[in-house]
Amino acid sequence: MSRQLEILILDDEEIVCTRLKPALEKAGYRVETFTDSREAKGRLEKRRFDIVVTDLKMANVDGMELFRFVKERWPKTEVIIISGFVTVDVTRTALHAGVRDIIPKPFKIEQLKDLINKVADEISRSQDK
Amino acid sequence: MVFDRITRIFRRPHAVDLSYFKALFEKFQQILEGNNRVLELISGLENKLSGQYIFDINYLKSVVEQLSEEVYLVISNLNVFADNRYLELFSRQAAIQKELKDIVEGHPVTSEDMYVIDYDDIHSDITEIVGGKNANLGEIRNQLEMLTPDGFVLTTSAYRRFMEYNNLWPEIHRIHAGYQGDDKESIEGYDRAIDDLFSSARIPPDVMKAVTKHLNELHKRQKGMFGLAVRSSAFGEDAQRQSFAGQFKSFLNCQSVDVFSAYIKVIASRFKYAVGIYGGQRIYEETELPMAVGIQQMIAARSAGVMYSVDPSGRRVDCLAVSASFGLGVGVVGGTADADHFQVSRLDPTQITNRRIGTKRTEMVAAEPRGVKSIPVREDLQERPSLTDDQVIELAERALLLDRYFNRPVDIEWCFDDLGKLHILQCRPLKLPPKPRVRPSEMADALASKPVIMRRQGQVAQSGIAAGKVWQVNEDDDPGAFPVGAIAVTKYTTPRLTSIIRRAAAIITDAGSPSGHMATVAREFGVPMIVNTADACKLLADGEEITVDAEENIIYKGILRELLEYGVEAEDVFRDLREYHILRHLLRRISPLNLLDPNSPGFIADNCRTYHDIARFSHEKAVQLLINLNMSSRRFRGLKSKKLKLSIPLGLSVIDLGNGLSSSADASEIDEMDEIQSVPMQAILKGLTSPGVWSTQPMQLGFGDLVSSLTRHSMSDRVAEYQGQNLAVISGRYANISLRLGYHFNVIDTYVSENVNDNYIYFRFVGGVTETERRHLRAILIKDILEKLDFKVAVSGDLVVARLKKLEAARVLQVLEEVGRLIGFTRQLDTQMQSEESVQECFRAFFRNGRNNK
């Protein structure tokens, strides 16, 4: 089996982290969760994650800001946004800027897991090359 | 106010004005649309119980807001429509909205001055005021209808009143500040000071009055009673990270006169030094750990003890543990030599897997006149088991039912009385000792090598993990024979199966839908369920041990302990979450349907207890009013509806809003179809009257149908029988048809013009006289047919809502003709619906007939 992919989850609602962590770990990923965007940013400064899943509207650092930071620091990291305030405009802006996908909340765990599996496949294929 | 003005316009006593009617009709449509939005929001909320969704508190807040707005709008529209006849709905809505707001913001719901509540009136909604253990006992007594001690609870409101009345908080803070040392002397000094403080405290007169009244009533109910137990039940004592088990005092076998002093001692025990070791600073905060106290009738126990629905020793997730002794069971705990210990399989609770019979030299019994005492056990009994095997099995099944009901491992105190009847004395979440476990991250690898029987077949209706023996259920099987803890595997989601949901560890079906009735019930009880797997019955053999992962939708061969352990934990995590509790709490005020029968005298606005009730009531009244308008109102004199003569007995009246009827049609009856000029109406009638469409098969009703018309289920029965005649409101391009056919209610609303963007068909179908499951099957049939006709369809139980938009006029008319055929075709179909197969059969028949007609 190839390297265990690493995922960082950031959402200021603790319930999102509490529930996503075991679900994604069970699917074979290594997961770190944060409810404080500044702490997450600090962590991302030091360490590369394969995938970052982040909320959009948060205190201090918002999702798009974090996305830009990640892309600058780790261009290969894929960013997925989960948000309760998804509009057409928000989606267009985010996807245009290079966000991998944007999932409106509430969502099925399966939906996010399928997306992550897809992204993970792409990552491991590109690494195999 | 705008609202008043509109209402006044409608009240204007002029003679006929078509624009009145048009405006009114618009209101009717708005009520209809609002009602649909409310139902959609409710079923969306119900789905979130399934464990498959990520949602947060913002979602709950926003749904509550949307729902409140929509319900308010429905009420406003109804009152415009009905001349302010239902204004009391506004106060019902406001009351519910306030409760919902309180719940979503985390405030307790019940009134502050409720000092005493009988166990008969306790349920989990009021945990904040009765404490967790009492709330559980209330659920066990009132929902599961098991035996629990009679009695009542002094609420957390009584506790606050007591603390305030005696001005105890400043004193407690003073004592706390004065004793900081950890040495024995300081500790004793601290506890003594607390005792002194409470010994001079008095029960507030209003609390005393309430307690005395309830004591007298309890005496009357329980003639010759055995004495009283006074037990603590603090709110928050069983929180995930802390347990205060055993820290708070309880008193057994008190007389009535002792109740007040025992109560004060129980409260005092909350402030003892030892509690502080567990609770830390938290116990000195006034809002924390409010103490409720249960006053319970003592049961004369022959044998008693404790049990754990998951064996905590070594964490055997596939076993449960029972410890027992003779007498009151005081002091019986797991593992000791002076009690009996049994280990029972959770997968098959008739299997006692291990037993250790202790030497029971003494037993605890009630003393005269109060308290308990230890007496010697007769010598020949000391080495004998305190329970028969049958009793152990009865206990094990009970433990599993409670584990299932509360969706987590539980720690239960129980006793058998002189007559051999089982009583549950206490039930609380079981704290499993921490143990190095398989981490979820290691699980992926561990599971990869396990033999899989089914992978991703069908849909998950309720997420979760379970293991057990397969028990195949056939439609004719006695549901009572289903063994507790087995995994139900069945072809269809038959209504008979609903009664085994509480007993099953998981449910797997060949057919069925996640939006069906059974799935709704499974979600309510948190039973993992996978539906529509096509061949589970073929692949899963009777008696085979399997593990169901209804998170990933995989079924493994054998019992996978690591997965089970993970499941126990994951379930705990979800069900411990504040948001989950809030959601359940909200749903109790939103989704149960109490107003079922529009003909009953109880079908009044004041009896609306939930948003679902209000939506249902408003819709019903609007339909009745619309249908009766032309007959009763002076305002519409001259705008009489006209009876339409058809070759089929439809009993349809028509109101023309303009250009719907030919000018020659001025008699009270329309004899000729060609007098109808409404284009969409023509198309529908063409389909409806086409040969062979009007099903004349007689109704076939079974016993279950009768039962189902007598009973109701709270969460998902959206149905009752609609009454009234059939009415079409039409114009040249528009038709709205409200039909009551047999026992179902059907609305078609459609507009057809040259402008593609204006064109739509709205189709709504609900109700029926038969069991929910068959109504649901019919709903599935209608959905399948409508989807084939390119509708977007949503099904919830037996409610079908379908929409089709933006089609060319010619295509809309084609579809409307099919819709006309569908109305006739499905008229009484639910009585013929037995299974998924009949759905497919009928589906084929519908389109076959359609071809033959052409």
PDB file of N, CA and C in Angstrom, chain B residues 18 60 101 108 195 219 322 329-330 350 382 401 431 455 476 485 592 604 678 693 703 716-717 759-760 765 797 853:
ATOM      1  N   LEU B  18     -64.823  38.414  -9.808  1.00  0.00           N
ATOM      2  CA  LEU B  18     -63.929  37.313 -10.117  1.00  0.00           C
ATOM      3  C   LEU B  18     -62.535  37.546  -9.570  1.00  0.00           C
ATOM      4  N   LEU B  60     -29.030  23.837  12.247  1.00  0.00           N
ATOM      5  CA  LEU B  60     -30.251  23.654  13.039  1.00  0.00           C
ATOM      6  C   LEU B  60     -30.948  24.996  13.248  1.00  0.00           C
ATOM      7  N   LYS B 101     -36.647  27.944  19.841  1.00  0.00           N
ATOM      8  CA  LYS B 101     -35.545  28.891  20.028  1.00  0.00           C
ATOM      9  C   LYS B 101     -34.808  28.567  21.323  1.00  0.00           C
ATOM     10  N   PRO B 108     -33.286  25.356  29.085  1.00  0.00           N
ATOM     11  CA  PRO B 108     -34.302  24.366  29.438  1.00  0.00           C
ATOM     12  C   PRO B 108     -35.693  24.843  29.051  1.00  0.00           C
ATOM     13  N   ASP B 195     -21.925  19.770  56.346  1.00  0.00           N
ATOM     14  CA  ASP B 195     -23.026  19.116  57.067  1.00  0.00           C
ATOM     15  C   ASP B 195     -23.730  20.098  57.996  1.00  0.00           C
ATOM     16  N   HIS B 219     -49.172   7.532  48.284  1.00  0.00           N
ATOM     17  CA  HIS B 219     -49.711   6.642  49.324  1.00  0.00           C
ATOM     18  C   HIS B 219     -51.014   6.022  48.884  1.00  0.00           C
ATOM     19  N   VAL B 322     -23.931  -9.692  34.097  1.00  0.00           N
ATOM     20  CA  VAL B 322     -24.980  -9.564  35.112  1.00  0.00           C
ATOM     21  C   VAL B 322     -24.381  -9.974  36.455  1.00  0.00           C
ATOM     22  N   GLY B 329     -29.948  -6.285  46.990  1.00  0.00           N
ATOM     23  CA  GLY B 329     -28.843  -6.123  46.050  1.00  0.00           C
ATOM     24  C   GLY B 329     -27.940  -4.949  46.359  1.00  0.00           C
ATOM     25  N   VAL B 330     -28.104  -4.343  47.533  1.00  0.00           N
ATOM     26  CA  VAL B 330     -27.247  -3.210  47.896  1.00  0.00           C
ATOM     27  C   VAL B 330     -25.795  -3.681  47.924  1.00  0.00           C
ATOM     28  N   THR B 350     -29.586 -15.777  24.635  1.00  0.00           N
ATOM     29  CA  THR B 350     -30.004 -17.008  25.311  1.00  0.00           C
ATOM     30  C   THR B 350     -28.771 -17.845  25.687  1.00  0.00           C
ATOM     31  N   GLN B 382     -26.831 -20.540  50.311  1.00  0.00           N
ATOM     32  CA  GLN B 382     -25.670 -19.658  50.129  1.00  0.00           C
ATOM     33  C   GLN B 382     -24.885 -19.930  48.845  1.00  0.00           C
ATOM     34  N   LEU B 401     -32.208  -4.506  24.999  1.00  0.00           N
ATOM     35  CA  LEU B 401     -33.265  -3.582  24.578  1.00  0.00           C
ATOM     36  C   LEU B 401     -32.949  -2.162  25.041  1.00  0.00           C
ATOM     37  N   LYS B 431     -19.798   3.762  31.698  1.00  0.00           N
ATOM     38  CA  LYS B 431     -18.461   4.278  31.402  1.00  0.00           C
ATOM     39  C   LYS B 431     -17.548   3.090  31.210  1.00  0.00           C
ATOM     40  N   ARG B 455     -20.727  -5.656  -0.584  1.00  0.00           N
ATOM     41  CA  ARG B 455     -20.076  -4.346  -0.514  1.00  0.00           C
ATOM     42  C   ARG B 455     -20.872  -3.364  -1.350  1.00  0.00           C
ATOM     43  N   ASP B 476     -44.911 -13.799   6.801  1.00  0.00           N
ATOM     44  CA  ASP B 476     -45.882 -14.467   7.662  1.00  0.00           C
ATOM     45  C   ASP B 476     -45.347 -14.794   9.054  1.00  0.00           C
ATOM     46  N   GLY B 485     -31.381  -8.916  19.519  1.00  0.00           N
ATOM     47  CA  GLY B 485     -29.960  -8.869  19.197  1.00  0.00           C
ATOM     48  C   GLY B 485     -29.584  -9.544  17.896  1.00  0.00           C
ATOM     49  N   PRO B 592     -43.851  15.189  15.071  1.00  0.00           N
ATOM     50  CA  PRO B 592     -44.988  14.279  15.288  1.00  0.00           C
ATOM     51  C   PRO B 592     -46.301  14.893  14.779  1.00  0.00           C
ATOM     52  N   ILE B 604     -58.801  20.675  15.921  1.00  0.00           N
ATOM     53  CA  ILE B 604     -58.973  22.126  16.041  1.00  0.00           C
ATOM     54  C   ILE B 604     -57.612  22.789  16.191  1.00  0.00           C
ATOM     55  N   SER B 678     -60.438  24.905 -21.342  1.00  0.00           N
ATOM     56  CA  SER B 678     -59.138  24.945 -20.670  1.00  0.00           C
ATOM     57  C   SER B 678     -58.252  23.866 -21.286  1.00  0.00           C
ATOM     58  N   VAL B 693     -58.925   2.837 -18.048  1.00  0.00           N
ATOM     59  CA  VAL B 693     -58.107   3.525 -17.048  1.00  0.00           C
ATOM     60  C   VAL B 693     -58.742   3.483 -15.669  1.00  0.00           C
ATOM     61  N   PHE B 703     -56.416  -7.172   7.899  1.00  0.00           N
ATOM     62  CA  PHE B 703     -56.482  -6.824   9.315  1.00  0.00           C
ATOM     63  C   PHE B 703     -55.526  -5.688   9.650  1.00  0.00           C
ATOM     64  N   SER B 716     -43.790   9.611  11.378  1.00  0.00           N
ATOM     65  CA  SER B 716     -43.824   9.679   9.927  1.00  0.00           C
ATOM     66  C   SER B 716     -45.194   9.553   9.283  1.00  0.00           C
ATOM     67  N   ASP B 717     -46.222   9.285  10.051  1.00  0.00           N
ATOM     68  CA  ASP B 717     -47.527   9.176   9.408  1.00  0.00           C
ATOM     69  C   ASP B 717     -48.040  10.550   9.021  1.00  0.00           C
ATOM     70  N   ASN B 759     -44.446  27.328 -18.346  1.00  0.00           N
ATOM     71  CA  ASN B 759     -45.135  26.034 -18.277  1.00  0.00           C
ATOM     72  C   ASN B 759     -44.655  25.189 -17.103  1.00  0.00           C
ATOM     73  N   TYR B 760     -45.601  24.602 -16.448  1.00  0.00           N
ATOM     74  CA  TYR B 760     -45.246  23.689 -15.370  1.00  0.00           C
ATOM     75  C   TYR B 760     -46.388  22.713 -15.090  1.00  0.00           C
ATOM     76  N   PHE B 765     -49.515  13.985  -4.203  1.00  0.00           N
ATOM     77  CA  PHE B 765     -50.348  12.825  -3.916  1.00  0.00           C
ATOM     78  C   PHE B 765     -50.068  12.370  -2.494  1.00  0.00           C
ATOM     79  N   GLY B 797     -42.364   8.934   2.838  1.00  0.00           N
ATOM     80  CA  GLY B 797     -43.460   8.072   3.293  1.00  0.00           C
ATOM     81  C   GLY B 797     -44.406   7.846   2.128  1.00  0.00           C
ATOM     82  N   ASN B 853     -53.643   1.846 -25.845  1.00  0.00           N
ATOM     83  CA  ASN B 853     -54.672   2.849 -26.100  1.00  0.00           C
ATOM     84  C   ASN B 853     -54.375   3.679 -27.335  1.00  0.00           C
TER      85      ASN B 853
END
